[in-house]
Amino acid sequence: MGATELVYLDHNATTPLCEEAWEAMVPFFRENWANPSSGYRFARRAREAVERARAQVAGLLGVTPEEIVFTSGGTESTHAAVHSAVALHPDRRHVVTCATEHDATLRTCEALVARGYEVTVLPVDAGGRLDLGAYRESLRPGRTACVSLMWANNETGLVHPVAEAAALAHECGILFHTDAVQAAGKVPLDLAGLRVHYASLSAHKLHGPKGVGVLYVNRGARFQATQLGGGQEGGRRSGTLNVPGIVGMGAAAEAARRHLEADRGALAARRDRFERDLAQRVSGMHVHAAGAPRLPNTSNFRMDGVDAQGAILLLDTRGVCVSSGSACATGSIKPSHVLTAMGLSSRPARETLRVSLARTTTDEEIDVAVEALTAAVGKLRVARP
Ligand SMILES: Cc1ncc(COP(=O)(O)O)c(C=O)c1O
């Protein structure tokens, strides 16, 4: 099946490359394939392109280019940030995070527990919200090495109060990292005005290429690198730079910055129409995190008595791509840890679907998805024993 026949509504998983990124990348595969660290003139174009990309990403975040470190993606950035924070404070053996974080954060924290750290995993309410009072209580001045709190959740789209959480951590002298992978390009991230020390980004979530990301390191924050070697990126991340990827990320960030304001309103309107139209056609539809601040592109919902895996298969036969709130783990269906943390039992979690839009999503695609979902619900509810 070609991409043109698809109704792709899974943009929180990954996004198609935008034209700007593709155009910017091609010359760095074909003609300008030099290692940007080399000393001869042939390498200068690559070096300049990397610096342009650094400025473009900095522009999206409202920070300075020196604060941008290129990595291989969101997972590496988060790993580097948390490990930097604990390495900088060897006497502090406590870390704070949240139950609905991405596995990149949760697995990194688990590895710390195995090394004898104490990790406070803060709960969320039924809407996916963090209790800021409980968060404040969890901070231990002089003993907590860092907080890692995602800006926006990849499944529900819930947006955490990162500005407030970062300020509270700052008051306690604690390093603050935010996984902004899903937020970047969808909501404004004016990091310069916040007490955020580290932030993770991933190019492929904002119409850039896969396998490239950014770690923002606030210029006032110390940083201890985990990936050592040739000393690239000012010693903050060694390894030969992925020039085409970085250039693509820069162009995608620049395009996201240009489109951001218009996209936000249009995305939210389309997402809301999707939810309204589906609720009119299908009884027993419940939108998760509906009353909380949400990313404008994300809808996470369940439909009573409709198995999400079955719905995904039926939608797939019509070329409609969405994802579910559960994953197949060693032969059994495991509900997502995000929904479980929000108090959903395994059955409603297995009835949960995620639809995530992008600026390329059209009204017609929304209509096709609503139609396909309505038909799938008809079949699956009849088929239910
Ligand atoms: C919230 C969040 N954090 C981190 C990641 C990991 O990013 P990457 O795929 O670039 O490693 C993802 C990707 O799914 C994500 O959604």
PDB file of N, CA and C in Angstrom, residues 212-299:
ATOM      1  N   VAL A 212      17.524  11.236  14.953  1.00  0.00           N
ATOM      2  CA  VAL A 212      18.231  12.471  15.324  1.00  0.00           C
ATOM      3  C   VAL A 212      17.356  13.227  16.332  1.00  0.00           C
ATOM      4  N   GLY A 213      18.000  13.818  17.298  1.00  0.00           N
ATOM      5  CA  GLY A 213      17.277  14.553  18.332  1.00  0.00           C
ATOM      6  C   GLY A 213      18.160  15.625  18.921  1.00  0.00           C
ATOM      7  N   VAL A 214      17.652  16.218  19.975  1.00  0.00           N
ATOM      8  CA  VAL A 214      18.367  17.316  20.612  1.00  0.00           C
ATOM      9  C   VAL A 214      18.280  17.172  22.126  1.00  0.00           C
ATOM     10  N   LEU A 215      19.367  17.506  22.776  1.00  0.00           N
ATOM     11  CA  LEU A 215      19.321  17.734  24.219  1.00  0.00           C
ATOM     12  C   LEU A 215      19.601  19.216  24.424  1.00  0.00           C
ATOM     13  N   TYR A 216      18.632  19.906  25.007  1.00  0.00           N
ATOM     14  CA  TYR A 216      18.848  21.298  25.375  1.00  0.00           C
ATOM     15  C   TYR A 216      19.526  21.292  26.735  1.00  0.00           C
ATOM     16  N   VAL A 217      20.625  22.032  26.832  1.00  0.00           N
ATOM     17  CA  VAL A 217      21.317  22.180  28.117  1.00  0.00           C
ATOM     18  C   VAL A 217      21.381  23.674  28.418  1.00  0.00           C
ATOM     19  N   ASN A 218      20.650  24.085  29.423  1.00  0.00           N
ATOM     20  CA  ASN A 218      20.634  25.502  29.788  1.00  0.00           C
ATOM     21  C   ASN A 218      22.055  25.988  30.054  1.00  0.00           C
ATOM     22  N   ARG A 219      22.366  27.187  29.551  1.00  0.00           N
ATOM     23  CA  ARG A 219      23.766  27.635  29.644  1.00  0.00           C
ATOM     24  C   ARG A 219      24.219  27.851  31.074  1.00  0.00           C
ATOM     25  N   GLY A 220      23.266  28.000  31.992  1.00  0.00           N
ATOM     26  CA  GLY A 220      23.641  28.155  33.401  1.00  0.00           C
ATOM     27  C   GLY A 220      23.781  26.810  34.105  1.00  0.00           C
ATOM     28  N   ALA A 221      23.448  25.725  33.403  1.00  0.00           N
ATOM     29  CA  ALA A 221      23.474  24.403  34.054  1.00  0.00           C
ATOM     30  C   ALA A 221      24.771  23.679  33.723  1.00  0.00           C
ATOM     31  N   ARG A 222      25.240  22.925  34.675  1.00  0.00           N
ATOM     32  CA  ARG A 222      26.399  22.083  34.379  1.00  0.00           C
ATOM     33  C   ARG A 222      25.905  20.841  33.652  1.00  0.00           C
ATOM     34  N   PHE A 223      26.815  20.184  32.940  1.00  0.00           N
ATOM     35  CA  PHE A 223      26.434  18.964  32.226  1.00  0.00           C
ATOM     36  C   PHE A 223      27.614  18.014  32.234  1.00  0.00           C
ATOM     37  N   GLN A 224      27.345  16.766  32.540  1.00  0.00           N
ATOM     38  CA  GLN A 224      28.409  15.762  32.483  1.00  0.00           C
ATOM     39  C   GLN A 224      28.048  14.727  31.430  1.00  0.00           C
ATOM     40  N   ALA A 225      28.878  14.632  30.405  1.00  0.00           N
ATOM     41  CA  ALA A 225      28.576  13.734  29.282  1.00  0.00           C
ATOM     42  C   ALA A 225      28.709  12.273  29.685  1.00  0.00           C
ATOM     43  N   THR A 226      27.816  11.444  29.079  1.00  0.00           N
ATOM     44  CA  THR A 226      27.953   9.992  29.279  1.00  0.00           C
ATOM     45  C   THR A 226      28.602   9.360  28.053  1.00  0.00           C
ATOM     46  N   GLN A 227      28.364   9.975  26.881  1.00  0.00           N
ATOM     47  CA  GLN A 227      28.913   9.396  25.649  1.00  0.00           C
ATOM     48  C   GLN A 227      30.244  10.081  25.345  1.00  0.00           C
ATOM     49  N   LEU A 228      31.311   9.370  25.605  1.00  0.00           N
ATOM     50  CA  LEU A 228      32.650   9.957  25.469  1.00  0.00           C
ATOM     51  C   LEU A 228      33.327   9.454  24.203  1.00  0.00           C
ATOM     52  N   GLY A 229      34.250  10.232  23.684  1.00  0.00           N
ATOM     53  CA  GLY A 229      34.957   9.847  22.461  1.00  0.00           C
ATOM     54  C   GLY A 229      35.671  11.039  21.871  1.00  0.00           C
ATOM     55  N   GLY A 230      35.315  11.373  20.637  1.00  0.00           N
ATOM     56  CA  GLY A 230      36.034  12.401  19.889  1.00  0.00           C
ATOM     57  C   GLY A 230      35.784  13.832  20.347  1.00  0.00           C
ATOM     58  N   GLY A 231      34.904  14.027  21.284  1.00  0.00           N
ATOM     59  CA  GLY A 231      34.705  15.373  21.843  1.00  0.00           C
ATOM     60  C   GLY A 231      33.828  16.297  21.019  1.00  0.00           C
ATOM     61  N   GLN A 232      33.037  15.711  20.076  1.00  0.00           N
ATOM     62  CA  GLN A 232      32.143  16.574  19.277  1.00  0.00           C
ATOM     63  C   GLN A 232      31.102  17.246  20.193  1.00  0.00           C
ATOM     64  N   GLU A 233      30.413  18.222  19.623  1.00  0.00           N
ATOM     65  CA  GLU A 233      29.383  18.969  20.365  1.00  0.00           C
ATOM     66  C   GLU A 233      29.942  19.554  21.660  1.00  0.00           C
ATOM     67  N   GLY A 234      31.156  20.083  21.563  1.00  0.00           N
ATOM     68  CA  GLY A 234      31.803  20.712  22.718  1.00  0.00           C
ATOM     69  C   GLY A 234      32.048  19.718  23.843  1.00  0.00           C
ATOM     70  N   GLY A 235      32.233  18.464  23.476  1.00  0.00           N
ATOM     71  CA  GLY A 235      32.500  17.431  24.478  1.00  0.00           C
ATOM     72  C   GLY A 235      31.227  16.930  25.153  1.00  0.00           C
ATOM     73  N   ARG A 236      30.080  17.484  24.742  1.00  0.00           N
ATOM     74  CA  ARG A 236      28.841  17.105  25.428  1.00  0.00           C
ATOM     75  C   ARG A 236      28.217  15.843  24.832  1.00  0.00           C
ATOM     76  N   ARG A 237      28.590  15.535  23.565  1.00  0.00           N
ATOM     77  CA  ARG A 237      28.070  14.309  22.953  1.00  0.00           C
ATOM     78  C   ARG A 237      29.031  13.887  21.843  1.00  0.00           C
ATOM     79  N   SER A 238      29.892  12.936  22.163  1.00  0.00           N
ATOM     80  CA  SER A 238      30.875  12.496  21.180  1.00  0.00           C
ATOM     81  C   SER A 238      30.232  11.600  20.131  1.00  0.00           C
ATOM     82  N   GLY A 239      30.855  11.581  18.967  1.00  0.00           N
ATOM     83  CA  GLY A 239      30.367  10.767  17.845  1.00  0.00           C
ATOM     84  C   GLY A 239      30.269  11.650  16.610  1.00  0.00           C
ATOM     85  N   THR A 240      30.651  11.091  15.434  1.00  0.00           N
ATOM     86  CA  THR A 240      30.580  11.869  14.194  1.00  0.00           C
ATOM     87  C   THR A 240      29.156  12.352  13.969  1.00  0.00           C
ATOM     88  N   LEU A 241      29.022  13.612  13.620  1.00  0.00           N
ATOM     89  CA  LEU A 241      27.685  14.188  13.496  1.00  0.00           C
ATOM     90  C   LEU A 241      26.929  13.620  12.286  1.00  0.00           C
ATOM     91  N   ASN A 242      25.634  13.360  12.515  1.00  0.00           N
ATOM     92  CA  ASN A 242      24.734  12.893  11.459  1.00  0.00           C
ATOM     93  C   ASN A 242      24.278  14.138  10.688  1.00  0.00           C
ATOM     94  N   VAL A 243      25.124  14.588   9.767  1.00  0.00           N
ATOM     95  CA  VAL A 243      24.872  15.905   9.139  1.00  0.00           C
ATOM     96  C   VAL A 243      23.516  15.967   8.416  1.00  0.00           C
ATOM     97  N   PRO A 244      23.189  14.993   7.529  1.00  0.00           N
ATOM     98  CA  PRO A 244      21.873  15.126   6.867  1.00  0.00           C
ATOM     99  C   PRO A 244      20.728  15.141   7.875  1.00  0.00           C
ATOM    100  N   GLY A 245      20.816  14.297   8.890  1.00  0.00           N
ATOM    101  CA  GLY A 245      19.758  14.239   9.912  1.00  0.00           C
ATOM    102  C   GLY A 245      19.635  15.550  10.656  1.00  0.00           C
ATOM    103  N   ILE A 246      20.763  16.096  11.033  1.00  0.00           N
ATOM    104  CA  ILE A 246      20.765  17.358  11.790  1.00  0.00           C
ATOM    105  C   ILE A 246      20.197  18.490  10.934  1.00  0.00           C
ATOM    106  N   VAL A 247      20.622  18.516   9.668  1.00  0.00           N
ATOM    107  CA  VAL A 247      20.137  19.552   8.754  1.00  0.00           C
ATOM    108  C   VAL A 247      18.621  19.412   8.569  1.00  0.00           C
ATOM    109  N   GLY A 248      18.155  18.155   8.473  1.00  0.00           N
ATOM    110  CA  GLY A 248      16.719  17.900   8.333  1.00  0.00           C
ATOM    111  C   GLY A 248      15.969  18.328   9.583  1.00  0.00           C
ATOM    112  N   MET A 249      16.557  18.075  10.726  1.00  0.00           N
ATOM    113  CA  MET A 249      15.899  18.485  11.970  1.00  0.00           C
ATOM    114  C   MET A 249      15.791  20.006  12.052  1.00  0.00           C
ATOM    115  N   GLY A 250      16.857  20.675  11.630  1.00  0.00           N
ATOM    116  CA  GLY A 250      16.847  22.146  11.650  1.00  0.00           C
ATOM    117  C   GLY A 250      15.741  22.697  10.762  1.00  0.00           C
ATOM    118  N   ALA A 251      15.650  22.141   9.545  1.00  0.00           N
ATOM    119  CA  ALA A 251      14.634  22.641   8.607  1.00  0.00           C
ATOM    120  C   ALA A 251      13.232  22.347   9.138  1.00  0.00           C
ATOM    121  N   ALA A 252      13.066  21.157   9.750  1.00  0.00           N
ATOM    122  CA  ALA A 252      11.745  20.796  10.290  1.00  0.00           C
ATOM    123  C   ALA A 252      11.383  21.707  11.469  1.00  0.00           C
ATOM    124  N   ALA A 253      12.374  22.023  12.292  1.00  0.00           N
ATOM    125  CA  ALA A 253      12.123  22.902  13.444  1.00  0.00           C
ATOM    126  C   ALA A 253      11.727  24.299  12.970  1.00  0.00           C
ATOM    127  N   GLU A 254      12.420  24.757  11.945  1.00  0.00           N
ATOM    128  CA  GLU A 254      12.121  26.079  11.378  1.00  0.00           C
ATOM    129  C   GLU A 254      10.692  26.110  10.814  1.00  0.00           C
ATOM    130  N   ALA A 255      10.327  25.034  10.086  1.00  0.00           N
ATOM    131  CA  ALA A 255       8.967  24.956   9.522  1.00  0.00           C
ATOM    132  C   ALA A 255       7.942  24.890  10.659  1.00  0.00           C
ATOM    133  N   ALA A 256       8.249  24.115  11.699  1.00  0.00           N
ATOM    134  CA  ALA A 256       7.313  23.994  12.832  1.00  0.00           C
ATOM    135  C   ALA A 256       7.105  25.350  13.490  1.00  0.00           C
ATOM    136  N   ARG A 257       8.202  26.104  13.619  1.00  0.00           N
ATOM    137  CA  ARG A 257       8.109  27.420  14.256  1.00  0.00           C
ATOM    138  C   ARG A 257       7.203  28.343  13.429  1.00  0.00           C
ATOM    139  N   ARG A 258       7.372  28.270  12.109  1.00  0.00           N
ATOM    140  CA  ARG A 258       6.572  29.124  11.224  1.00  0.00           C
ATOM    141  C   ARG A 258       5.085  28.757  11.269  1.00  0.00           C
ATOM    142  N   HIS A 259       4.821  27.452  11.358  1.00  0.00           N
ATOM    143  CA  HIS A 259       3.426  26.986  11.296  1.00  0.00           C
ATOM    144  C   HIS A 259       2.732  26.958  12.648  1.00  0.00           C
ATOM    145  N   LEU A 260       3.508  27.072  13.733  1.00  0.00           N
ATOM    146  CA  LEU A 260       2.997  26.747  15.068  1.00  0.00           C
ATOM    147  C   LEU A 260       1.660  27.403  15.419  1.00  0.00           C
ATOM    148  N   GLU A 261       1.585  28.706  15.293  1.00  0.00           N
ATOM    149  CA  GLU A 261       0.380  29.401  15.741  1.00  0.00           C
ATOM    150  C   GLU A 261      -0.847  28.960  14.943  1.00  0.00           C
ATOM    151  N   ALA A 262      -0.692  28.929  13.608  1.00  0.00           N
ATOM    152  CA  ALA A 262      -1.820  28.542  12.758  1.00  0.00           C
ATOM    153  C   ALA A 262      -2.176  27.077  12.996  1.00  0.00           C
ATOM    154  N   ASP A 263      -1.163  26.236  13.136  1.00  0.00           N
ATOM    155  CA  ASP A 263      -1.381  24.792  13.317  1.00  0.00           C
ATOM    156  C   ASP A 263      -2.176  24.489  14.574  1.00  0.00           C
ATOM    157  N   ARG A 264      -1.818  25.187  15.643  1.00  0.00           N
ATOM    158  CA  ARG A 264      -2.440  24.869  16.940  1.00  0.00           C
ATOM    159  C   ARG A 264      -3.952  24.952  16.872  1.00  0.00           C
ATOM    160  N   GLY A 265      -4.445  26.085  16.351  1.00  0.00           N
ATOM    161  CA  GLY A 265      -5.885  26.292  16.271  1.00  0.00           C
ATOM    162  C   GLY A 265      -6.527  25.301  15.323  1.00  0.00           C
ATOM    163  N   ALA A 266      -5.889  25.111  14.170  1.00  0.00           N
ATOM    164  CA  ALA A 266      -6.473  24.226  13.150  1.00  0.00           C
ATOM    165  C   ALA A 266      -6.504  22.787  13.643  1.00  0.00           C
ATOM    166  N   LEU A 267      -5.427  22.374  14.301  1.00  0.00           N
ATOM    167  CA  LEU A 267      -5.358  20.994  14.801  1.00  0.00           C
ATOM    168  C   LEU A 267      -6.424  20.748  15.855  1.00  0.00           C
ATOM    169  N   ALA A 268      -6.526  21.673  16.810  1.00  0.00           N
ATOM    170  CA  ALA A 268      -7.498  21.496  17.894  1.00  0.00           C
ATOM    171  C   ALA A 268      -8.915  21.464  17.325  1.00  0.00           C
ATOM    172  N   ALA A 269      -9.194  22.314  16.339  1.00  0.00           N
ATOM    173  CA  ALA A 269     -10.540  22.347  15.749  1.00  0.00           C
ATOM    174  C   ALA A 269     -10.844  21.012  15.075  1.00  0.00           C
ATOM    175  N   ARG A 270      -9.860  20.476  14.341  1.00  0.00           N
ATOM    176  CA  ARG A 270     -10.068  19.204  13.624  1.00  0.00           C
ATOM    177  C   ARG A 270     -10.206  18.039  14.619  1.00  0.00           C
ATOM    178  N   ARG A 271      -9.339  18.071  15.642  1.00  0.00           N
ATOM    179  CA  ARG A 271      -9.400  17.008  16.668  1.00  0.00           C
ATOM    180  C   ARG A 271     -10.753  17.054  17.392  1.00  0.00           C
ATOM    181  N   ASP A 272     -11.221  18.255  17.722  1.00  0.00           N
ATOM    182  CA  ASP A 272     -12.501  18.385  18.420  1.00  0.00           C
ATOM    183  C   ASP A 272     -13.652  17.916  17.529  1.00  0.00           C
ATOM    184  N   ARG A 273     -13.553  18.239  16.251  1.00  0.00           N
ATOM    185  CA  ARG A 273     -14.606  17.797  15.328  1.00  0.00           C
ATOM    186  C   ARG A 273     -14.619  16.273  15.226  1.00  0.00           C
ATOM    187  N   PHE A 274     -13.419  15.691  15.199  1.00  0.00           N
ATOM    188  CA  PHE A 274     -13.330  14.222  15.170  1.00  0.00           C
ATOM    189  C   PHE A 274     -14.063  13.630  16.372  1.00  0.00           C
ATOM    190  N   GLU A 275     -13.762  14.171  17.557  1.00  0.00           N
ATOM    191  CA  GLU A 275     -14.362  13.618  18.783  1.00  0.00           C
ATOM    192  C   GLU A 275     -15.879  13.818  18.787  1.00  0.00           C
ATOM    193  N   ARG A 276     -16.301  15.008  18.326  1.00  0.00           N
ATOM    194  CA  ARG A 276     -17.743  15.305  18.299  1.00  0.00           C
ATOM    195  C   ARG A 276     -18.470  14.393  17.311  1.00  0.00           C
ATOM    196  N   ASP A 277     -17.913  14.286  16.111  1.00  0.00           N
ATOM    197  CA  ASP A 277     -18.579  13.485  15.076  1.00  0.00           C
ATOM    198  C   ASP A 277     -18.650  12.014  15.497  1.00  0.00           C
ATOM    199  N   LEU A 278     -17.571  11.505  16.071  1.00  0.00           N
ATOM    200  CA  LEU A 278     -17.568  10.096  16.470  1.00  0.00           C
ATOM    201  C   LEU A 278     -18.559   9.872  17.619  1.00  0.00           C
ATOM    202  N   ALA A 279     -18.585  10.789  18.569  1.00  0.00           N
ATOM    203  CA  ALA A 279     -19.507  10.637  19.704  1.00  0.00           C
ATOM    204  C   ALA A 279     -20.964  10.663  19.240  1.00  0.00           C
ATOM    205  N   GLN A 280     -21.215  11.394  18.143  1.00  0.00           N
ATOM    206  CA  GLN A 280     -22.582  11.429  17.612  1.00  0.00           C
ATOM    207  C   GLN A 280     -22.968  10.117  16.939  1.00  0.00           C
ATOM    208  N   ARG A 281     -21.965   9.457  16.376  1.00  0.00           N
ATOM    209  CA  ARG A 281     -22.250   8.221  15.622  1.00  0.00           C
ATOM    210  C   ARG A 281     -22.196   6.976  16.498  1.00  0.00           C
ATOM    211  N   VAL A 282     -21.405   7.051  17.580  1.00  0.00           N
ATOM    212  CA  VAL A 282     -21.129   5.853  18.378  1.00  0.00           C
ATOM    213  C   VAL A 282     -21.512   6.111  19.836  1.00  0.00           C
ATOM    214  N   SER A 283     -22.317   5.254  20.413  1.00  0.00           N
ATOM    215  CA  SER A 283     -22.663   5.423  21.828  1.00  0.00           C
ATOM    216  C   SER A 283     -21.501   4.931  22.692  1.00  0.00           C
ATOM    217  N   GLY A 284     -21.463   5.330  23.947  1.00  0.00           N
ATOM    218  CA  GLY A 284     -20.460   4.810  24.887  1.00  0.00           C
ATOM    219  C   GLY A 284     -19.038   5.175  24.530  1.00  0.00           C
ATOM    220  N   MET A 285     -18.839   6.397  24.001  1.00  0.00           N
ATOM    221  CA  MET A 285     -17.461   6.841  23.700  1.00  0.00           C
ATOM    222  C   MET A 285     -17.001   7.766  24.833  1.00  0.00           C
ATOM    223  N   HIS A 286     -15.801   7.521  25.355  1.00  0.00           N
ATOM    224  CA  HIS A 286     -15.267   8.328  26.456  1.00  0.00           C
ATOM    225  C   HIS A 286     -13.884   8.835  26.069  1.00  0.00           C
ATOM    226  N   VAL A 287     -13.698  10.145  26.151  1.00  0.00           N
ATOM    227  CA  VAL A 287     -12.391  10.728  25.807  1.00  0.00           C
ATOM    228  C   VAL A 287     -11.568  10.862  27.087  1.00  0.00           C
ATOM    229  N   HIS A 288     -10.355  10.326  27.072  1.00  0.00           N
ATOM    230  CA  HIS A 288      -9.483  10.418  28.247  1.00  0.00           C
ATOM    231  C   HIS A 288      -8.784  11.778  28.307  1.00  0.00           C
ATOM    232  N   ALA A 289      -8.607  12.279  29.530  1.00  0.00           N
ATOM    233  CA  ALA A 289      -7.934  13.560  29.780  1.00  0.00           C
ATOM    234  C   ALA A 289      -8.658  14.729  29.114  1.00  0.00           C
ATOM    235  N   ALA A 290      -9.961  14.536  28.825  1.00  0.00           N
ATOM    236  CA  ALA A 290     -10.704  15.548  28.056  1.00  0.00           C
ATOM    237  C   ALA A 290     -10.764  16.903  28.765  1.00  0.00           C
ATOM    238  N   GLY A 291     -10.861  16.881  30.105  1.00  0.00           N
ATOM    239  CA  GLY A 291     -11.002  18.152  30.813  1.00  0.00           C
ATOM    240  C   GLY A 291      -9.668  18.803  31.157  1.00  0.00           C
ATOM    241  N   ALA A 292      -8.570  18.151  30.822  1.00  0.00           N
ATOM    242  CA  ALA A 292      -7.238  18.655  31.200  1.00  0.00           C
ATOM    243  C   ALA A 292      -6.613  19.381  30.011  1.00  0.00           C
ATOM    244  N   PRO A 293      -5.549  20.184  30.261  1.00  0.00           N
ATOM    245  CA  PRO A 293      -4.853  20.775  29.114  1.00  0.00           C
ATOM    246  C   PRO A 293      -4.256  19.649  28.266  1.00  0.00           C
ATOM    247  N   ARG A 294      -4.521  19.700  26.970  1.00  0.00           N
ATOM    248  CA  ARG A 294      -4.073  18.617  26.087  1.00  0.00           C
ATOM    249  C   ARG A 294      -3.356  19.175  24.874  1.00  0.00           C
ATOM    250  N   LEU A 295      -2.495  18.372  24.259  1.00  0.00           N
ATOM    251  CA  LEU A 295      -1.914  18.735  22.971  1.00  0.00           C
ATOM    252  C   LEU A 295      -3.065  18.891  21.986  1.00  0.00           C
ATOM    253  N   PRO A 296      -2.951  19.838  21.039  1.00  0.00           N
ATOM    254  CA  PRO A 296      -4.085  20.056  20.141  1.00  0.00           C
ATOM    255  C   PRO A 296      -4.318  18.923  19.134  1.00  0.00           C
ATOM    256  N   ASN A 297      -3.319  18.039  18.987  1.00  0.00           N
ATOM    257  CA  ASN A 297      -3.433  17.031  17.911  1.00  0.00           C
ATOM    258  C   ASN A 297      -3.866  15.652  18.386  1.00  0.00           C
ATOM    259  N   THR A 298      -4.009  15.465  19.728  1.00  0.00           N
ATOM    260  CA  THR A 298      -4.144  14.103  20.255  1.00  0.00           C
ATOM    261  C   THR A 298      -5.530  13.814  20.801  1.00  0.00           C
ATOM    262  N   SER A 299      -6.071  12.661  20.417  1.00  0.00           N
ATOM    263  CA  SER A 299      -7.327  12.188  20.991  1.00  0.00           C
ATOM    264  C   SER A 299      -7.123  10.762  21.468  1.00  0.00           C
TER     265      SER A 299
END
